[in-house]
PDB file of C-alpha atoms in Angstrom:
ATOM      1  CA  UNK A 745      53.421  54.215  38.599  1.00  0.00           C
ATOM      2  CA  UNK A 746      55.329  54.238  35.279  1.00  0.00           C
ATOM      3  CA  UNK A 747      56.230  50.585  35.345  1.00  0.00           C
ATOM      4  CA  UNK A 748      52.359  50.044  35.747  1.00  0.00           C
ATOM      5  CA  UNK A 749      51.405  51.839  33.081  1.00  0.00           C
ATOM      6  CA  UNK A 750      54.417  50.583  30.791  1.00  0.00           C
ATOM      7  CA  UNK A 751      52.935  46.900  31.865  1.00  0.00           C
ATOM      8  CA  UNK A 752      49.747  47.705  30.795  1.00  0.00           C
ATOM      9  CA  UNK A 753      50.769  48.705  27.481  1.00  0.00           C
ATOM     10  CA  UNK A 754      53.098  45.887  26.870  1.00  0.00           C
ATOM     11  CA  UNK A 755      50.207  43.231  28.139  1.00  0.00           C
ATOM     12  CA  UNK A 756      47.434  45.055  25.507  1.00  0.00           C
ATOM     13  CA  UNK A 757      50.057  44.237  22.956  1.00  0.00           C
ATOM     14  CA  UNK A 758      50.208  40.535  23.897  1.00  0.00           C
ATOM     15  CA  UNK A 759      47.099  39.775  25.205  1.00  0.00           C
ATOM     16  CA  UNK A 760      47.988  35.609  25.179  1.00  0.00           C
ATOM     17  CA  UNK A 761      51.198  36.429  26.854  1.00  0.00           C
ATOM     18  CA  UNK A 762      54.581  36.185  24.924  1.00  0.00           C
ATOM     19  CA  UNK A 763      55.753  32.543  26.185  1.00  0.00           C
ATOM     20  CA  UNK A 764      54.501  30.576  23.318  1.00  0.00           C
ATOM     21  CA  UNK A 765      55.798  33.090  20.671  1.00  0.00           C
ATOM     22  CA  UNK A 766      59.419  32.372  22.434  1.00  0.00           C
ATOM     23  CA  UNK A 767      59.329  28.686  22.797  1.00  0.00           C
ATOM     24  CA  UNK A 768      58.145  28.616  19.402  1.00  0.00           C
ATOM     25  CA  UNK A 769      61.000  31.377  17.835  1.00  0.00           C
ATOM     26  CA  UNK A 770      63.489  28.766  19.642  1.00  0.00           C
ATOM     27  CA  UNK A 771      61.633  25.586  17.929  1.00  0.00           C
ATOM     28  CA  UNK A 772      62.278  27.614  14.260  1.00  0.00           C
ATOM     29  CA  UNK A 773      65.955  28.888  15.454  1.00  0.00           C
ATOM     30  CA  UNK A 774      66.826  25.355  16.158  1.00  0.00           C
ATOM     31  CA  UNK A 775      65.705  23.388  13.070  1.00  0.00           C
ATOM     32  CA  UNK A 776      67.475  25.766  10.889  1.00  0.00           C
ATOM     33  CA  UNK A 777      70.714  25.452  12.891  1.00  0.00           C
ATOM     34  CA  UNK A 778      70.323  21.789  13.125  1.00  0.00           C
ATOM     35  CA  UNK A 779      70.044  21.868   9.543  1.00  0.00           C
ATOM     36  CA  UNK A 780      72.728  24.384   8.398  1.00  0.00           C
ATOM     37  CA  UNK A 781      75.587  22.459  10.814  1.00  0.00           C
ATOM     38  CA  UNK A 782      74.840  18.883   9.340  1.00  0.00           C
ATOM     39  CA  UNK A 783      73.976  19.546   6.003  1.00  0.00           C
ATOM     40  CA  UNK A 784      75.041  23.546   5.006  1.00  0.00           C
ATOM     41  CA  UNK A 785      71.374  24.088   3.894  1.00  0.00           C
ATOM     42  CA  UNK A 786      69.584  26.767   4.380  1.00  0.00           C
ATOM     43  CA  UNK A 787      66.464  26.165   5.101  1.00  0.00           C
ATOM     44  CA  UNK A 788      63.597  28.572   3.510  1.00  0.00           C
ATOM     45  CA  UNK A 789      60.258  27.254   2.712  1.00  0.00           C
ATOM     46  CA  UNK A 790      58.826  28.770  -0.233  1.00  0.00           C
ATOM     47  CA  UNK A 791      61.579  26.955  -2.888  1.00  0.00           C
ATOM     48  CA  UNK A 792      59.552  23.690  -2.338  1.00  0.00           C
ATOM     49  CA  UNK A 793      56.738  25.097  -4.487  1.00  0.00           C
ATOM     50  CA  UNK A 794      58.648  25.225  -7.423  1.00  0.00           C
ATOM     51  CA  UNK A 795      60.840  22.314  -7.060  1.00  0.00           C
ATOM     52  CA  UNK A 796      58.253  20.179  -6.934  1.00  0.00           C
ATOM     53  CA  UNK A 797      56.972  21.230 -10.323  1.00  0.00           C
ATOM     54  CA  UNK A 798      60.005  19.662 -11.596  1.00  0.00           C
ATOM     55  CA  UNK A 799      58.611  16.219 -11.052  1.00  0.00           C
ATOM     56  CA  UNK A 800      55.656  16.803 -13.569  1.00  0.00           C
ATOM     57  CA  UNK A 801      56.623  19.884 -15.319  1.00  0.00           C
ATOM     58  CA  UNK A 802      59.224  20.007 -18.193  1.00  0.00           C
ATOM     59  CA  UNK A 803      59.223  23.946 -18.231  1.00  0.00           C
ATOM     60  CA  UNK A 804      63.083  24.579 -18.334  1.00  0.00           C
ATOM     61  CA  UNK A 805      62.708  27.235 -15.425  1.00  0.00           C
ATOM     62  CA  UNK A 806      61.692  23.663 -13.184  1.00  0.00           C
ATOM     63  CA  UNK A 807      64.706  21.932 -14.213  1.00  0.00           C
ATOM     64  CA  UNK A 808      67.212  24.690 -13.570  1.00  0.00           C
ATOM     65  CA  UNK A 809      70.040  22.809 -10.652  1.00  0.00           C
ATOM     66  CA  UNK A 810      69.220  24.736  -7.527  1.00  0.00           C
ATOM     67  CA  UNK A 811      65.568  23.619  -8.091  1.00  0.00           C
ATOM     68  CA  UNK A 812      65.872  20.256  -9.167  1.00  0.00           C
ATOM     69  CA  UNK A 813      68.898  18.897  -7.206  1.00  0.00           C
ATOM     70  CA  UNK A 814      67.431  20.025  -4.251  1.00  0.00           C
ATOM     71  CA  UNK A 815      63.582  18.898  -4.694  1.00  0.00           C
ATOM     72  CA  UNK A 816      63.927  15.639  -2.871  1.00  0.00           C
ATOM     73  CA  UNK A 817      65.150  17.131   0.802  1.00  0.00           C
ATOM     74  CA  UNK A 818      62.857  20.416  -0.062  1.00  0.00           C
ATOM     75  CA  UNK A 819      59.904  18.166  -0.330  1.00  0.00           C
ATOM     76  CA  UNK A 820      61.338  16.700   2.801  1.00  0.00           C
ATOM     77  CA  UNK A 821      61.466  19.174   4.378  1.00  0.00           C
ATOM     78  CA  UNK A 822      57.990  20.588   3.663  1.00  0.00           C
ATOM     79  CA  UNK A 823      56.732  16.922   4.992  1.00  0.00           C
ATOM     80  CA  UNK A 824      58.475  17.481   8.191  1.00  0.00           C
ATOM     81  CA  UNK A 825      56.708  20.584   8.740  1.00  0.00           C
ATOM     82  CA  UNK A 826      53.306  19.024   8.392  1.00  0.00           C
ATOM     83  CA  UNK A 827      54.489  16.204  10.694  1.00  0.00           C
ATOM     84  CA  UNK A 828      55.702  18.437  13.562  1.00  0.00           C
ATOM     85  CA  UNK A 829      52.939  20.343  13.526  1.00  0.00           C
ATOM     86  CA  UNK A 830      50.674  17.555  13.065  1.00  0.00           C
ATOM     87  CA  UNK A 831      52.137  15.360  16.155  1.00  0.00           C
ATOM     88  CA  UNK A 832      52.344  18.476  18.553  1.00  0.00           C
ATOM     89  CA  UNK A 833      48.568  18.752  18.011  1.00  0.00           C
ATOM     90  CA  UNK A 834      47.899  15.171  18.551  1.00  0.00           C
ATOM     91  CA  UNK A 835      49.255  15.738  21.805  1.00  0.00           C
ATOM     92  CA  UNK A 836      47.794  18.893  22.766  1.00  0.00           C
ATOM     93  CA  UNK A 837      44.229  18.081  20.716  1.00  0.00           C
ATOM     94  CA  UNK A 838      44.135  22.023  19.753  1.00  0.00           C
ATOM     95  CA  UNK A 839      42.801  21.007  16.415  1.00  0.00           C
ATOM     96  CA  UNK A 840      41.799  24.288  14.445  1.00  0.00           C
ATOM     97  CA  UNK A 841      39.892  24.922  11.203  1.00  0.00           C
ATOM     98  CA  UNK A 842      40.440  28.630  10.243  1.00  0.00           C
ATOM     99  CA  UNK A 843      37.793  31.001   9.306  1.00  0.00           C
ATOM    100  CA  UNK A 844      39.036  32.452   6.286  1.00  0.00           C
ATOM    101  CA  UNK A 845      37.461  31.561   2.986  1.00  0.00           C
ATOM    102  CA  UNK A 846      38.529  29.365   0.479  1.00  0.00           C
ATOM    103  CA  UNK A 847      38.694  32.182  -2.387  1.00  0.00           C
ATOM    104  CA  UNK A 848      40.434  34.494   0.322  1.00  0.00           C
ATOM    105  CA  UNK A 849      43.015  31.653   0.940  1.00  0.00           C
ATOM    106  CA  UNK A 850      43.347  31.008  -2.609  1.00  0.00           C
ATOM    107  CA  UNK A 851      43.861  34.557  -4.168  1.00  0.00           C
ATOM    108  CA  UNK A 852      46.452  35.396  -1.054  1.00  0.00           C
ATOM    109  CA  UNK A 853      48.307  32.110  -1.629  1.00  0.00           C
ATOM    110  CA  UNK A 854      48.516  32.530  -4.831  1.00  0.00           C
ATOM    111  CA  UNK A 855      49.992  36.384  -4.658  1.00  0.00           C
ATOM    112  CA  UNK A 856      52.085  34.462  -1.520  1.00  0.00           C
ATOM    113  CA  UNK A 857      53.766  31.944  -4.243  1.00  0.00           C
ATOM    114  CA  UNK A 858      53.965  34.183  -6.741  1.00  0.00           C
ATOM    115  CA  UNK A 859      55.729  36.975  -4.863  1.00  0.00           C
ATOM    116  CA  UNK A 860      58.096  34.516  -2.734  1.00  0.00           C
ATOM    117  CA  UNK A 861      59.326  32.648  -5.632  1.00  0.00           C
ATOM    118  CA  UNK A 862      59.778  36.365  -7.623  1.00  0.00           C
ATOM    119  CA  UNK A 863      61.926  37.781  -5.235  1.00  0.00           C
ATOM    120  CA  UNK A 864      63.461  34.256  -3.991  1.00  0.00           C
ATOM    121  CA  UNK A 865      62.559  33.941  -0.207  1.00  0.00           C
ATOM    122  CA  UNK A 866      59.643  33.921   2.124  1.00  0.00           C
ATOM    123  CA  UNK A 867      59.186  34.489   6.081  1.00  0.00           C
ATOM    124  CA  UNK A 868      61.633  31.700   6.956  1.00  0.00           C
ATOM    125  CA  UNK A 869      63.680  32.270   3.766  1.00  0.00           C
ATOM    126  CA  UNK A 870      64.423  36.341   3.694  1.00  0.00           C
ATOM    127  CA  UNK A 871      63.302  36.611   7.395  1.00  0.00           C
ATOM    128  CA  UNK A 872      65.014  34.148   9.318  1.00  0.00           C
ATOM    129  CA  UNK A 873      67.960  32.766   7.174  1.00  0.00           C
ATOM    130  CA  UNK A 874      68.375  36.011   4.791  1.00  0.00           C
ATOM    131  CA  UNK A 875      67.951  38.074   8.108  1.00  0.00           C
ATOM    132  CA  UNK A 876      70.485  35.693  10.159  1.00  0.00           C
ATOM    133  CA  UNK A 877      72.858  35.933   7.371  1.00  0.00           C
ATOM    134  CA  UNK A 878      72.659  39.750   7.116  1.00  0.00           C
ATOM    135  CA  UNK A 879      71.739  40.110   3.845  1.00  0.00           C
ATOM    136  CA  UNK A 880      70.816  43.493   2.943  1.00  0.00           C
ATOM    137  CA  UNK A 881      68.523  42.574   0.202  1.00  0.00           C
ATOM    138  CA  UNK A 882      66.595  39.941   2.280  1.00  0.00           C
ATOM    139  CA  UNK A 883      66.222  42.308   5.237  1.00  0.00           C
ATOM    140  CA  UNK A 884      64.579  44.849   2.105  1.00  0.00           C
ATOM    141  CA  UNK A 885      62.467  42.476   1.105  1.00  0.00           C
ATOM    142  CA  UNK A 886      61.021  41.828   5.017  1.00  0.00           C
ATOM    143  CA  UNK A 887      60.624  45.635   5.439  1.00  0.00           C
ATOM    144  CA  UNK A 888      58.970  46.160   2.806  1.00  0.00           C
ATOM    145  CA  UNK A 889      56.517  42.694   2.840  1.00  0.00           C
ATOM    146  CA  UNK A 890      55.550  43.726   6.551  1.00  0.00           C
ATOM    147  CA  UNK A 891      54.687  47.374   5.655  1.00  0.00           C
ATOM    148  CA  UNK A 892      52.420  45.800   2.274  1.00  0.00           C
ATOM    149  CA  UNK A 893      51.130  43.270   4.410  1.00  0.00           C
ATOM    150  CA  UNK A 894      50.158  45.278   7.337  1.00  0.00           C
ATOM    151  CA  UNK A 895      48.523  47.975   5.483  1.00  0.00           C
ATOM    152  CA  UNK A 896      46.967  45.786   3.068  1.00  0.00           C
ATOM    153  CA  UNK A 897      44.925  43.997   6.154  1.00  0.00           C
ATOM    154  CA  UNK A 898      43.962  46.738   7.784  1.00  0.00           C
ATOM    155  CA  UNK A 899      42.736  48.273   5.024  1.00  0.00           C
ATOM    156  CA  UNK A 900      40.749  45.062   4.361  1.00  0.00           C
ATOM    157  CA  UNK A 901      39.210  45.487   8.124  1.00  0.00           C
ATOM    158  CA  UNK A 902      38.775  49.479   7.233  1.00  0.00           C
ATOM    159  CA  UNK A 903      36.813  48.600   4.377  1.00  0.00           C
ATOM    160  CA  UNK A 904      34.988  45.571   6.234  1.00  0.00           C
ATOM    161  CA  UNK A 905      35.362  43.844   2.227  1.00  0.00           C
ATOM    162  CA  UNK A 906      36.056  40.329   4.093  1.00  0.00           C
TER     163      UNK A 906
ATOM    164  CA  UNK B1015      72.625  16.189  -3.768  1.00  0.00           C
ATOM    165  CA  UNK B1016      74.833  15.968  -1.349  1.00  0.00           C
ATOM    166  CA  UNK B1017      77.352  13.124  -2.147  1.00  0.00           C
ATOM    167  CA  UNK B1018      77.770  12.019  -5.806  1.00  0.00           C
ATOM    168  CA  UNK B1019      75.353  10.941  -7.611  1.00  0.00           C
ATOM    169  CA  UNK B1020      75.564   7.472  -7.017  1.00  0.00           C
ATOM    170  CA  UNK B1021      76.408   7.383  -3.355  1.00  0.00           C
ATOM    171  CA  UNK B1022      73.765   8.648  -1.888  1.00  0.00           C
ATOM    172  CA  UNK B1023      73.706   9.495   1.311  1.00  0.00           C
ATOM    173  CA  UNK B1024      69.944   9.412   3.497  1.00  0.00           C
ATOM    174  CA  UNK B1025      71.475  10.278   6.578  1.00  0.00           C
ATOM    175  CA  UNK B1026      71.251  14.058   5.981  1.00  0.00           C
ATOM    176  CA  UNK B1027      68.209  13.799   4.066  1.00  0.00           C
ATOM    177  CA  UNK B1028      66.954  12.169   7.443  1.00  0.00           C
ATOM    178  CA  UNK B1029      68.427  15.643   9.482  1.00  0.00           C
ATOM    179  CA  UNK B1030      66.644  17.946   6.911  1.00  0.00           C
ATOM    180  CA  UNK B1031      63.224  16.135   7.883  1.00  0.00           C
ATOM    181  CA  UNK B1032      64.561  16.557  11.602  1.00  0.00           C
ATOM    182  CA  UNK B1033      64.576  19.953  11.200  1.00  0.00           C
ATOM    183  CA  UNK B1034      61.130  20.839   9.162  1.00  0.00           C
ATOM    184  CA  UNK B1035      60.288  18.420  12.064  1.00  0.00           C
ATOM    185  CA  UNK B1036      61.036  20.679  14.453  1.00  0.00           C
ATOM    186  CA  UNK B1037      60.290  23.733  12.263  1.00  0.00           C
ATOM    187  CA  UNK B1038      56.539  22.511  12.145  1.00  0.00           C
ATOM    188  CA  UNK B1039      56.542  21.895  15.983  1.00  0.00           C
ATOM    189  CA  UNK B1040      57.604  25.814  16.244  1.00  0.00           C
ATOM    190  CA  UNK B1041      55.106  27.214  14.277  1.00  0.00           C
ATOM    191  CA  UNK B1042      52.381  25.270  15.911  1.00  0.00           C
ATOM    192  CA  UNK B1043      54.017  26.024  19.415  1.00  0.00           C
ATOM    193  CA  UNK B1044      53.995  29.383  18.858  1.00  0.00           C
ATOM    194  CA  UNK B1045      50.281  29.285  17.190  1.00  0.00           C
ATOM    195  CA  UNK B1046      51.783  30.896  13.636  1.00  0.00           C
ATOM    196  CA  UNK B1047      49.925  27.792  12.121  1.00  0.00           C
ATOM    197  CA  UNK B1048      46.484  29.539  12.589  1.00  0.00           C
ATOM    198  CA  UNK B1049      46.075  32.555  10.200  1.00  0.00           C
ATOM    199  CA  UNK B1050      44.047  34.130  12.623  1.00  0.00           C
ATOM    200  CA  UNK B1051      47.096  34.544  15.060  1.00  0.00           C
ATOM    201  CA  UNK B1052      49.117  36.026  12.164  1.00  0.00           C
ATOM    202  CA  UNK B1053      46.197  37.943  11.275  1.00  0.00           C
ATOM    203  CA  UNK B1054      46.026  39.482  14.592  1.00  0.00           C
ATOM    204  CA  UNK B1055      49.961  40.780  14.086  1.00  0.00           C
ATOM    205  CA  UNK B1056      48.808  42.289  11.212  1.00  0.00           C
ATOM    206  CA  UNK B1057      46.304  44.615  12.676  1.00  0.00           C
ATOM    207  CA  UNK B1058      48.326  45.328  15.550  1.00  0.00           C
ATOM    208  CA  UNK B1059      46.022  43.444  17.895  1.00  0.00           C
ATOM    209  CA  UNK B1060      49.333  40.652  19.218  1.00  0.00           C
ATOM    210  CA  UNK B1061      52.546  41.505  18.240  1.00  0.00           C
ATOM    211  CA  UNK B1062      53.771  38.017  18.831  1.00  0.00           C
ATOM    212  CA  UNK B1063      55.084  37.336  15.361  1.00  0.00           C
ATOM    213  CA  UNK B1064      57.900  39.567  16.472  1.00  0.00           C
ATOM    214  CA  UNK B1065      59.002  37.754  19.461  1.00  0.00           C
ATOM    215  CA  UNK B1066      58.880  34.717  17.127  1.00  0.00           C
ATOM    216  CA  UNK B1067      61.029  36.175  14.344  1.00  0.00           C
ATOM    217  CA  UNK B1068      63.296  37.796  16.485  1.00  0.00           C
ATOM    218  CA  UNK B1069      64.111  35.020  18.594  1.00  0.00           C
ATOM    219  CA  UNK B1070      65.038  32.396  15.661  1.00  0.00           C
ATOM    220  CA  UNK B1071      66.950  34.815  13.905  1.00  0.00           C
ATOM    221  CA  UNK B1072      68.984  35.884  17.761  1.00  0.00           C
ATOM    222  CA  UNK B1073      69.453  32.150  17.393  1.00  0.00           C
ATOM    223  CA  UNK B1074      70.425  31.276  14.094  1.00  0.00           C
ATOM    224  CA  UNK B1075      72.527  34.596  13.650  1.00  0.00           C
ATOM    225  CA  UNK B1076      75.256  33.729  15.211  1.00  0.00           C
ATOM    226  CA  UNK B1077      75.883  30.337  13.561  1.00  0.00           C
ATOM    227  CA  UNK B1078      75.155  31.362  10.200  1.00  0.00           C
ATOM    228  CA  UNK B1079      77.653  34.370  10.679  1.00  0.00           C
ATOM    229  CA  UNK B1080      80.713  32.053  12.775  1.00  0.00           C
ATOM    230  CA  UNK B1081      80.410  28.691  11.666  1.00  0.00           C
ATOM    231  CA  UNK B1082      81.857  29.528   8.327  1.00  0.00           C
ATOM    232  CA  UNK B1083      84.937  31.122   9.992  1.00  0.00           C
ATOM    233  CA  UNK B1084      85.459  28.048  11.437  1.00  0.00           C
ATOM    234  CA  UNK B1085      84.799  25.552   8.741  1.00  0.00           C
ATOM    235  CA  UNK B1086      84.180  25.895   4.941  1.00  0.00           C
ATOM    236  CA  UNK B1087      81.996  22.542   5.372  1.00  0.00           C
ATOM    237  CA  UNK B1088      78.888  21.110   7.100  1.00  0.00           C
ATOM    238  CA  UNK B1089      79.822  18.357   9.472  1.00  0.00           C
ATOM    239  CA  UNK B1090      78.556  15.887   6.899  1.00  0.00           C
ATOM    240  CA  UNK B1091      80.942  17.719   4.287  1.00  0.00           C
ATOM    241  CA  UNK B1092      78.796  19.265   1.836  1.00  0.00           C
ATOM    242  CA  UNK B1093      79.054  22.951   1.095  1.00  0.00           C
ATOM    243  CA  UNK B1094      77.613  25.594   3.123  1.00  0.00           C
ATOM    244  CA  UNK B1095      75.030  27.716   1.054  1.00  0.00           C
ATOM    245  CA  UNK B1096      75.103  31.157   1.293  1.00  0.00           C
ATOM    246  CA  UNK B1097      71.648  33.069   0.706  1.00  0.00           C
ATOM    247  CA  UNK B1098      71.376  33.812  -2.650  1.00  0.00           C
ATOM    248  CA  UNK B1099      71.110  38.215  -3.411  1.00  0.00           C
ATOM    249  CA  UNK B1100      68.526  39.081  -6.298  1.00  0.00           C
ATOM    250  CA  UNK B1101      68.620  42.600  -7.775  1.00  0.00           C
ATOM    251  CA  UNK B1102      67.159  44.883  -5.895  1.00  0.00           C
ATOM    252  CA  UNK B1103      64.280  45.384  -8.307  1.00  0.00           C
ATOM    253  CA  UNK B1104      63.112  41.539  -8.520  1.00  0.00           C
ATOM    254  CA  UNK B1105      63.715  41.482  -4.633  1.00  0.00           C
ATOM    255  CA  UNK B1106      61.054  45.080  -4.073  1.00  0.00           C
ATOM    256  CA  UNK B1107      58.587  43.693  -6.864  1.00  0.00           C
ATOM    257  CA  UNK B1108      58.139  40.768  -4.956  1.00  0.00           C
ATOM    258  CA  UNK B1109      58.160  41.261  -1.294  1.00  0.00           C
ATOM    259  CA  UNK B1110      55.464  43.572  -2.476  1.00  0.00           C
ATOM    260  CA  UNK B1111      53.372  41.004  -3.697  1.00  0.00           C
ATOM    261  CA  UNK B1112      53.948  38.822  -1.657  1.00  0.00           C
ATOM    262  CA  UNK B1113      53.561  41.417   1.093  1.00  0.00           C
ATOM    263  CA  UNK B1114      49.759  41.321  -0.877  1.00  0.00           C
ATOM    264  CA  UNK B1115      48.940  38.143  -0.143  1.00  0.00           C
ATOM    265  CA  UNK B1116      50.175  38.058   2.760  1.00  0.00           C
ATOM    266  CA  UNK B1117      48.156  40.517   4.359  1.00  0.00           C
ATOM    267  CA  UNK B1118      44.921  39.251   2.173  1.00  0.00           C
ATOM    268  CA  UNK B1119      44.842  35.701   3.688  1.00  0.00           C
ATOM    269  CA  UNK B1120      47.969  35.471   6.619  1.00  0.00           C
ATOM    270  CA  UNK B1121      49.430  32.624   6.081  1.00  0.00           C
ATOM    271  CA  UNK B1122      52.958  32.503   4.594  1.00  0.00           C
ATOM    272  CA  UNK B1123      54.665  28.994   2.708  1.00  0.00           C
ATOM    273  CA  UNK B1124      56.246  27.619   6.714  1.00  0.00           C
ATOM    274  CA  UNK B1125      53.158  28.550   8.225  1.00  0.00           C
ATOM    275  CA  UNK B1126      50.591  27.375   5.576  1.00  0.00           C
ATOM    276  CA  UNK B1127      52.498  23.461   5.836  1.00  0.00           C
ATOM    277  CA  UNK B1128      52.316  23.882   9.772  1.00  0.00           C
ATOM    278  CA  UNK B1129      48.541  24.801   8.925  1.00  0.00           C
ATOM    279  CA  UNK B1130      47.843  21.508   7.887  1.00  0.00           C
ATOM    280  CA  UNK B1131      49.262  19.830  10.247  1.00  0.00           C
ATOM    281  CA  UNK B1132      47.201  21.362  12.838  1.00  0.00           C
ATOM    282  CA  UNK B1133      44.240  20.030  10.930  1.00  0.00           C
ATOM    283  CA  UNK B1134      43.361  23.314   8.925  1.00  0.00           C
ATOM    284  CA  UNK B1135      42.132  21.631   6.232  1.00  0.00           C
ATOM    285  CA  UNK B1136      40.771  25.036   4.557  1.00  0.00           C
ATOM    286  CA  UNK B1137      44.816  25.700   3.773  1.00  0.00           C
ATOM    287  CA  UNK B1138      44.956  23.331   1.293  1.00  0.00           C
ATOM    288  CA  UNK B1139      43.209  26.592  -0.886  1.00  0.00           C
ATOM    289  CA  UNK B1140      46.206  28.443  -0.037  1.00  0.00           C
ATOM    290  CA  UNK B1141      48.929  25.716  -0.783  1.00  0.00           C
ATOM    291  CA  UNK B1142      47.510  25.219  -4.288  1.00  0.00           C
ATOM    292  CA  UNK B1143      47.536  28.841  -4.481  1.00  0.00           C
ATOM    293  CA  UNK B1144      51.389  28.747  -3.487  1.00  0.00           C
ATOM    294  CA  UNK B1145      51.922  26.036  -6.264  1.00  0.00           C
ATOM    295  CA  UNK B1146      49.867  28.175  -9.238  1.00  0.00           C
ATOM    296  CA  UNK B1147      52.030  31.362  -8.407  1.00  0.00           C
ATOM    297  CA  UNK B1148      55.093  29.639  -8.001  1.00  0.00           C
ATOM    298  CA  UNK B1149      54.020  27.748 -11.993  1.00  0.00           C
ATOM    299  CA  UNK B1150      53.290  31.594 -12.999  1.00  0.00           C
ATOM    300  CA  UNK B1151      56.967  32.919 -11.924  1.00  0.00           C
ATOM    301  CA  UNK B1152      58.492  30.426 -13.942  1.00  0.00           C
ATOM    302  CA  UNK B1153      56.370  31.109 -16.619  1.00  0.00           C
ATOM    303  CA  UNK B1154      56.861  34.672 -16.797  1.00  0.00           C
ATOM    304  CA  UNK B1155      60.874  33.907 -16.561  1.00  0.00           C
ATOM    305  CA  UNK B1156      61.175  30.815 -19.163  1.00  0.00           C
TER     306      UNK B1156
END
């Protein structure tokens, strides 16, 4: 009786099942492993936004070491992730377009870049290799993005704006 | 970069695109790619994002915190990085924003790359997005 009703709760939060979301979380946990054991990188994705800017900007902030030494295998990097994602789909021919529109993507990305590249780390920066390495201001930083993030879209859907 | 200048090495260069290789093939595995699916965690509708999270960080945790007992060095001999800790002001100021955009358009820098891959062409908004707040952070910190 309990364990039904626990079930049912559990399923209503993952209505397309959880195996994906695991296979996927070992995917991510992998390539930043691989990549920390072979070359002691750590591998966050937002940096690759400003290093690149190095290549045809001559603002100092651009040409600062950790940025430019490292925009080569950050671009890289950033090309792999297209690739993988791109050849997976190939395969599976789940080809999506999203739904969101183009000033939507544009003003979030934007506040996305911004905010990342303010408080140094993203998702797979503060919340997978500042999380893994138990850094207490990277584990801040995910607390606190979630609880903006999550209220800001609801109260987007609350308010019907988009 | 990683040897000297000079002698440089494209073998780990060649590992790095390994691994956004396989970092791309995780987020479309486990559907992060599509902004709806993020979108989705955000309202509470599919929690998945946590499963996602959790899992690469139950994986990566322990290497990032044993390796370095056992070696100061990366197999290939460069220097392991450590994550880099911002004051905590810079750090709140902009997981908020970025906690912002986030929610506004759900896609995050890993995801949005992944995005295109998957043949969301519509990201390409939100990458040049990425690349105009990234310009403004370094403007506002020249």
């Amino acid at each position: 009786m309990f364990s039904d009703v626990s079930f049912v709760a559990l399923s209503s939060f993952f209505p397309l099942g959880i195996s994906q979301y695991i296979l996927g979380g070992i995917f991510i946990g992998l390539a930043v492993v691989l990549g920390f054991l072979f070359t002691g990188k750590l591998l966050g994705h937002s940096s690759v936004f400003s290093s690149t800017w190095s290549y045809i900007s001559s603002l100092r902030y651009f040409h600062q070491a950790h940025y430019r030494k490292a925009r080569q295998w950050r671009l890289l990097f950033a090309l792999g992730t297209v690739l993988g994602a791109l050849i997976f789909t190939v395969f599976t021919g789940d080809w999506f377009v999203s739904s969101f529109s183009w000033w939507q993507l544009l003003v979030g990305g934007f506040l996305v870049g911004f905010g990342a590249r303010y408080s140094r780390g993203c998702t797979s920066g503060h919340g997978i290799c500042g999380m893994s390495s138990l850094s207490g201001m990277s584990t801040t930083a995910v607390i606190i993005f979630m609880i903006v993030a999550v209220s800001t879209a609801q109260l987007i859907q609350f308010l019907g704006a988009l | 970069m990683f040897a000297t200048k000079k002698n440089l090495s494209y073998l780990p260069l060649f590992i790095i695109f390994c691994s956004g290789l396989l970092f791309g093939l995780g987020l479309a595995v486990s559907q992060m790619a599509k902004p709806e699916i993020v979108q989705s965690f955000l309202l509470f509708e599919d929690l998945g994002l946590l499963f996602v999270m959790g899992v690469a960080v139950l994986i990566v945790l322990p290497f990032y915190t044993l390796y370095p007992k056992i070696s100061r060095r990366s197999f290939f001999g460069s220097p392991l990085e450590k994550y880099p800790s911002l004051p905590f002001r810079k750090t709140v100021i902009g997981a908020i924003i970025f906690g912002l955009g986030w929610g506004i358009a759900a896609v995050c820098p890993g995801a949005a790359l992944a995005s295109l891959g998957i043949g969301n062409y519509q990201i390409i908004f939100a990458l040049i997005g990425m690349f105009l707040g990234s310009y403004c952070v370094a403007l506002l910190q020249q």
